[in-house]
Coordinates of C-alpha atoms in Angstrom, one line a residue:
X1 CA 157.7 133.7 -76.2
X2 CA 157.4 131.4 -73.5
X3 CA 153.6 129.9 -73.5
X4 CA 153.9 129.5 -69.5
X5 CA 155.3 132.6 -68.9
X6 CA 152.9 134.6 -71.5
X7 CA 149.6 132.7 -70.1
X8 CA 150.4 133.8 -66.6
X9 CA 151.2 137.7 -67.9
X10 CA 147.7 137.3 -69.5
X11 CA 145.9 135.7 -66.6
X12 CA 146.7 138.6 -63.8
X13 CA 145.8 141.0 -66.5
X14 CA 142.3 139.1 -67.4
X15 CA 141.6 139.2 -63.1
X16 CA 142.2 142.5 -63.4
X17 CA 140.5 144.2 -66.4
X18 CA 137.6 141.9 -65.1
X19 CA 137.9 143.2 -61.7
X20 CA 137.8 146.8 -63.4
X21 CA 134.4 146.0 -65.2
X22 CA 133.1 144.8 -61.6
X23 CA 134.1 148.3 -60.0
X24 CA 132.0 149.5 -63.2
X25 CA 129.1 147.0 -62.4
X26 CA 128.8 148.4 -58.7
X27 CA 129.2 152.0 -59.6
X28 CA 126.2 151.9 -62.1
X29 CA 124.8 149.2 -60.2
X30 CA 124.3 147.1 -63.9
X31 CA 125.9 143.4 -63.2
X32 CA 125.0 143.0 -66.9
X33 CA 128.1 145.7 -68.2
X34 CA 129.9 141.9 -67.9
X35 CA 128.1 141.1 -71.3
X36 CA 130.0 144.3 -72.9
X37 CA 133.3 143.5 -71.5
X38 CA 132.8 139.9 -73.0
X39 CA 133.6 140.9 -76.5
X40 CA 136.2 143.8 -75.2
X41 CA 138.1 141.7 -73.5
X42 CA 139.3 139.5 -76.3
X43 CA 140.2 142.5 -78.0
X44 CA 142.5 143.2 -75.2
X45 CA 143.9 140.0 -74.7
X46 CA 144.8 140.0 -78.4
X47 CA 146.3 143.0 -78.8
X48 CA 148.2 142.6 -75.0
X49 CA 149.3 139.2 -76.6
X50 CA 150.7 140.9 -79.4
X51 CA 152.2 143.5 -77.5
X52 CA 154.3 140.7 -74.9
X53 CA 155.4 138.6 -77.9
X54 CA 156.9 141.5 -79.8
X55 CA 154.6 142.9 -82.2
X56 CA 154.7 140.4 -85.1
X57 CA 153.8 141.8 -88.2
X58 CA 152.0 139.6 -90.8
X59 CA 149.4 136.7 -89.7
X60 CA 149.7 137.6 -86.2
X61 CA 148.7 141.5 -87.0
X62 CA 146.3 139.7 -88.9
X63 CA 144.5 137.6 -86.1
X64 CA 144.8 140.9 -83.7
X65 CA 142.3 142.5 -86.6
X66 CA 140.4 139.9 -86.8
X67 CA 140.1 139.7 -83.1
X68 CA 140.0 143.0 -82.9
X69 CA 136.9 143.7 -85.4
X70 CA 135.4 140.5 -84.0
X71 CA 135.0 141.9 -80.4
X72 CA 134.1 145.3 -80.9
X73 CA 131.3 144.7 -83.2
X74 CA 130.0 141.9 -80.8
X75 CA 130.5 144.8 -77.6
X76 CA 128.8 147.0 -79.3
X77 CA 126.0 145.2 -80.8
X78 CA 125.4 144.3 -77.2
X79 CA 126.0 147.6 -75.5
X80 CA 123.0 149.2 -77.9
X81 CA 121.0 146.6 -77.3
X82 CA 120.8 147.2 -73.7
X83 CA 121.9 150.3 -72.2
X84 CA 118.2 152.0 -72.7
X85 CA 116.7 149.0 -70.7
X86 CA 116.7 148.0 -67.8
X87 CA 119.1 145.5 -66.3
X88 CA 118.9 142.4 -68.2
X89 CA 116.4 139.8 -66.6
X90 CA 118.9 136.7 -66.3
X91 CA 121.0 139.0 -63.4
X92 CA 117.8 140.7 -62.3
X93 CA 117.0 136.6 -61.3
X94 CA 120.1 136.2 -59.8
X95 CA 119.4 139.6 -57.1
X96 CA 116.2 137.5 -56.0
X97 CA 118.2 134.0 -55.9
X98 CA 121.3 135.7 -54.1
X99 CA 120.0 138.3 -52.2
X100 CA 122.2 140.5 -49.6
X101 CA 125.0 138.0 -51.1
X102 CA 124.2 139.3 -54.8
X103 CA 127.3 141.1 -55.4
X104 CA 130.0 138.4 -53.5
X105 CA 128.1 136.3 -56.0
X106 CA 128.7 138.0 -59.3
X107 CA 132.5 138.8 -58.5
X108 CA 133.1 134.9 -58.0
X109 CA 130.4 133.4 -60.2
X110 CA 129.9 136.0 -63.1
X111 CA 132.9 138.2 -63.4
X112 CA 135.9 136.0 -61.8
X113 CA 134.2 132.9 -64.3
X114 CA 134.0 134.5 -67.4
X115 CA 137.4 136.2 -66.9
X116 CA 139.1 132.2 -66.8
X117 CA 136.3 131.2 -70.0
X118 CA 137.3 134.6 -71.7
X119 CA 141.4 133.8 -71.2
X120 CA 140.7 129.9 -72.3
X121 CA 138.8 130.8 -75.2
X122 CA 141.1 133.3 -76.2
X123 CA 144.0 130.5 -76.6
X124 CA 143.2 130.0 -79.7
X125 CA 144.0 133.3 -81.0
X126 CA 147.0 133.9 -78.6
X127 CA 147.8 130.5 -80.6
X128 CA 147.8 132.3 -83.9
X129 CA 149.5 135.8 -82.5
X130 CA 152.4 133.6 -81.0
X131 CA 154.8 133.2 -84.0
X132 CA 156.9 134.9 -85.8
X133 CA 157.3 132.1 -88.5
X134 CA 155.7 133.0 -92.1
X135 CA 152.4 131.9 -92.6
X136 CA 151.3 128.6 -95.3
X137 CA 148.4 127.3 -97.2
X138 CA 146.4 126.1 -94.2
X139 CA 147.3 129.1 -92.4
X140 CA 145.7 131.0 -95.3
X141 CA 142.8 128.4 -95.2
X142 CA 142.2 129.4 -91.4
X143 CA 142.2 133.1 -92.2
X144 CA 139.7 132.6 -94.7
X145 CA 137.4 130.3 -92.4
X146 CA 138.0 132.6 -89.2
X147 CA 137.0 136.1 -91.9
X148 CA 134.3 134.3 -92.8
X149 CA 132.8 132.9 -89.8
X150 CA 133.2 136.7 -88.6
X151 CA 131.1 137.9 -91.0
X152 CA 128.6 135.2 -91.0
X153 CA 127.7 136.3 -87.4
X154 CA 127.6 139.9 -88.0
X155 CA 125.5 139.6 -91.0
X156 CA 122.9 137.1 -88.8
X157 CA 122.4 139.4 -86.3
X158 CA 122.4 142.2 -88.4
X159 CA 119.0 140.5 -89.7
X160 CA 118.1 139.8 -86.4
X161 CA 117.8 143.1 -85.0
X162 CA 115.8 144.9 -87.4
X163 CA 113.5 141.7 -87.6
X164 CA 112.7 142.9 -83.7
X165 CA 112.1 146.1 -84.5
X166 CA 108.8 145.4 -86.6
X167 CA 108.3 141.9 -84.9
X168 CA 104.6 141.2 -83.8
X169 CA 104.0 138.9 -80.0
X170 CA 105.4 135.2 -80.4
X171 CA 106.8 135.9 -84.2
X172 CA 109.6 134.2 -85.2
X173 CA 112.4 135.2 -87.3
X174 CA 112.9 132.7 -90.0
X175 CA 114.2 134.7 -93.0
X176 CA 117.0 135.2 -94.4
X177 CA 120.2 133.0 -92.5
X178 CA 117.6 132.5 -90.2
X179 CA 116.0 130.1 -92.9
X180 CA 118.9 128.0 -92.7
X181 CA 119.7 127.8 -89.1
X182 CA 117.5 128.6 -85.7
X183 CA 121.1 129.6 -84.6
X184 CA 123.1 130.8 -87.9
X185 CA 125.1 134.0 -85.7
X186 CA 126.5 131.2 -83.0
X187 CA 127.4 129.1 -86.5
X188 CA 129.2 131.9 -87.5
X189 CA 130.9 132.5 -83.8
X190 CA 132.2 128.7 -83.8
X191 CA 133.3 128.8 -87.3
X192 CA 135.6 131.9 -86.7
X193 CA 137.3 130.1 -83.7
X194 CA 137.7 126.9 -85.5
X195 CA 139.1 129.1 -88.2
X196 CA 141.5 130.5 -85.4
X197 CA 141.9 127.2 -84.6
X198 CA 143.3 126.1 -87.9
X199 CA 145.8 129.3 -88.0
X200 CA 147.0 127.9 -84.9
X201 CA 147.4 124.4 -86.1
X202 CA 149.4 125.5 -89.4
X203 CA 152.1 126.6 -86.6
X204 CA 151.9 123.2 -84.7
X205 CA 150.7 124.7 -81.9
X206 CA 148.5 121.9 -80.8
X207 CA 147.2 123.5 -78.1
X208 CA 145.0 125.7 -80.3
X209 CA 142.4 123.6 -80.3
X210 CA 141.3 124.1 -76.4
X211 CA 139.6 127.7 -76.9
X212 CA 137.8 126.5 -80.1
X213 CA 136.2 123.3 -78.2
X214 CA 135.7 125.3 -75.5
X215 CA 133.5 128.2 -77.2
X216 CA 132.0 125.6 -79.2
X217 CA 130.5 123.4 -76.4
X218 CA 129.5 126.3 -73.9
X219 CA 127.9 127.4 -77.3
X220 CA 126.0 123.9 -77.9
X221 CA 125.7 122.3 -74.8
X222 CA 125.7 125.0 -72.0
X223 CA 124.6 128.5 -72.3
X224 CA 123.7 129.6 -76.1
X225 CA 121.8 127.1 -78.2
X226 CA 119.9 125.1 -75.1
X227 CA 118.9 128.2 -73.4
X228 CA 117.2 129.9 -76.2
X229 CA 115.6 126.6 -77.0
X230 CA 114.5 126.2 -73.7
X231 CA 113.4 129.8 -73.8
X232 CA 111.1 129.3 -77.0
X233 CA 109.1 126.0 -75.8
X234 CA 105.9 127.2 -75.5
X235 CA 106.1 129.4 -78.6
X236 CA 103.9 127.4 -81.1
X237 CA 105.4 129.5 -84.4
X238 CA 109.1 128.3 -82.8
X239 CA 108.3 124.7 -82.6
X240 CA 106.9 124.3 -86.2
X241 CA 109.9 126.5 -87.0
X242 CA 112.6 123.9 -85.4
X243 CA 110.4 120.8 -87.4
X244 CA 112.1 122.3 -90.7
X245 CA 115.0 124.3 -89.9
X246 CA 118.4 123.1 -88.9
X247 CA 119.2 123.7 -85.4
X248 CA 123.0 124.8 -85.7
X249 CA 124.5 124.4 -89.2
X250 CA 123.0 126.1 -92.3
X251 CA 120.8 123.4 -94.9
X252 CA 117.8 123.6 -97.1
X253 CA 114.7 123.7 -95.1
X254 CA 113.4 120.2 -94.1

């Protein structure tokens, strides 16, 4: 299919699933629902993708899975770990900063934003469902980097959330991935893209590379690994942590 034509289909339907999830947002009056539709909504621009190019069996099918298990475990991890609390603290901030503007706000900045970083992220795997050509040995390659990074993540924070359940005040996980890497489930996040990435590639479809850098420097450089960094500055146990551990990719303890 044509890329322009199928990036514009998938644009007006990203501005509106997202301006669905805002409708939701007001209604329960939760601006942090966004964090839920996150992972969703790559499920659904996958499987929309899929849909427009004329449901391609083999590796596409494949990276709609993928996609597909990849998004709705990330959704879900998310939706349990907040829909018993209260609205999560970085949007409560943003009611105080905003005030009677709050909700003008988070359509524009929140909703309308993450809809255009969901779509350009999602290129990469729109890059791999595109095709209808047979797959090769980097293809395979990809599939295998993209499963595993996948499963890195879910495994990471897997260990992560039942380390909170027993945590004490100011502990630090630092066991099992965590040994490796302060970060080891966004390791695993930008490892699955770049593994999309590579499926896309195998097809020469350059262009497969822009959701992978993307996700990978919002990840390092803007709202994953430098927040929760900044976050854990004044923890003591964190900062003898970081002198030994890796900050991003797993190696033996310094």
């Amino acid at each position: 299919m044509n890329v322009a034509g199928l990036f514009f289909g998938l644009f007006v339907a990203v501005l509106g699933y997202m301006t669905a999830w805002f409708v939701i947002a007001r209604l329960t009056d939760r601006a942090d629902v966004v964090d839920t539709a996150w992972g969703l909504g790559f499920v659904y621009v996958a499987w929309l993708t899929w849909l427009m190019v004329g449901k391609p069996g083999g590796v596409p099918l494949v990276g709609v899975l993928f996609v597909t298990v990849w998004g709705l475990r990330l959704a879900a991890h998310i939706f349990t770990r907040n829909h018993a609390k209260s609205e999560d603290h970085r949007y409560m901030a943003y009611r105080k900063k905003w005030g009677s503007d709050f909700w003008l706000n988070t359509y524009i900045r929140i909703f309308l934003l993450q809809g255009v970083l969901l779509l350009s992220i999602s290129s990469t795997a729109v890059a791999s469902i595109n095709t209808k050509q047979p797959g090769s040995f980097v293809t395979v390659i990809g599939l295998v980097v993209w499963m595993a990074g996948i499963v890195y993540e879910a495994v990471a924070d897997y260990q992560l959330r039942q380390f909170v359940k027993t945590k004490k005040p100011g502990e630090i996980m630092q066991a099992g991935l965590w040994r490796y890497s302060r970060h080891p489930n966004y390791f695993g996040e930008i490892t699955s893209w770049w593994g999309a990435a590579i499926v896309g590639l195998s097809y020469a479809q350059w262009w497969a590379l822009f959701g992978a850098g993307v996700i990978t420097l919002l990840i390092t450089k803007v709202s994953g690994v430098p927040l929760l960094e900044r976050h854990y500055a004044d923890n003591s146990q964190f900062q003898e942590y970081k002198k030994h551990t890796s900050i991003l990719i797993p190696l033996p303890r310094r």
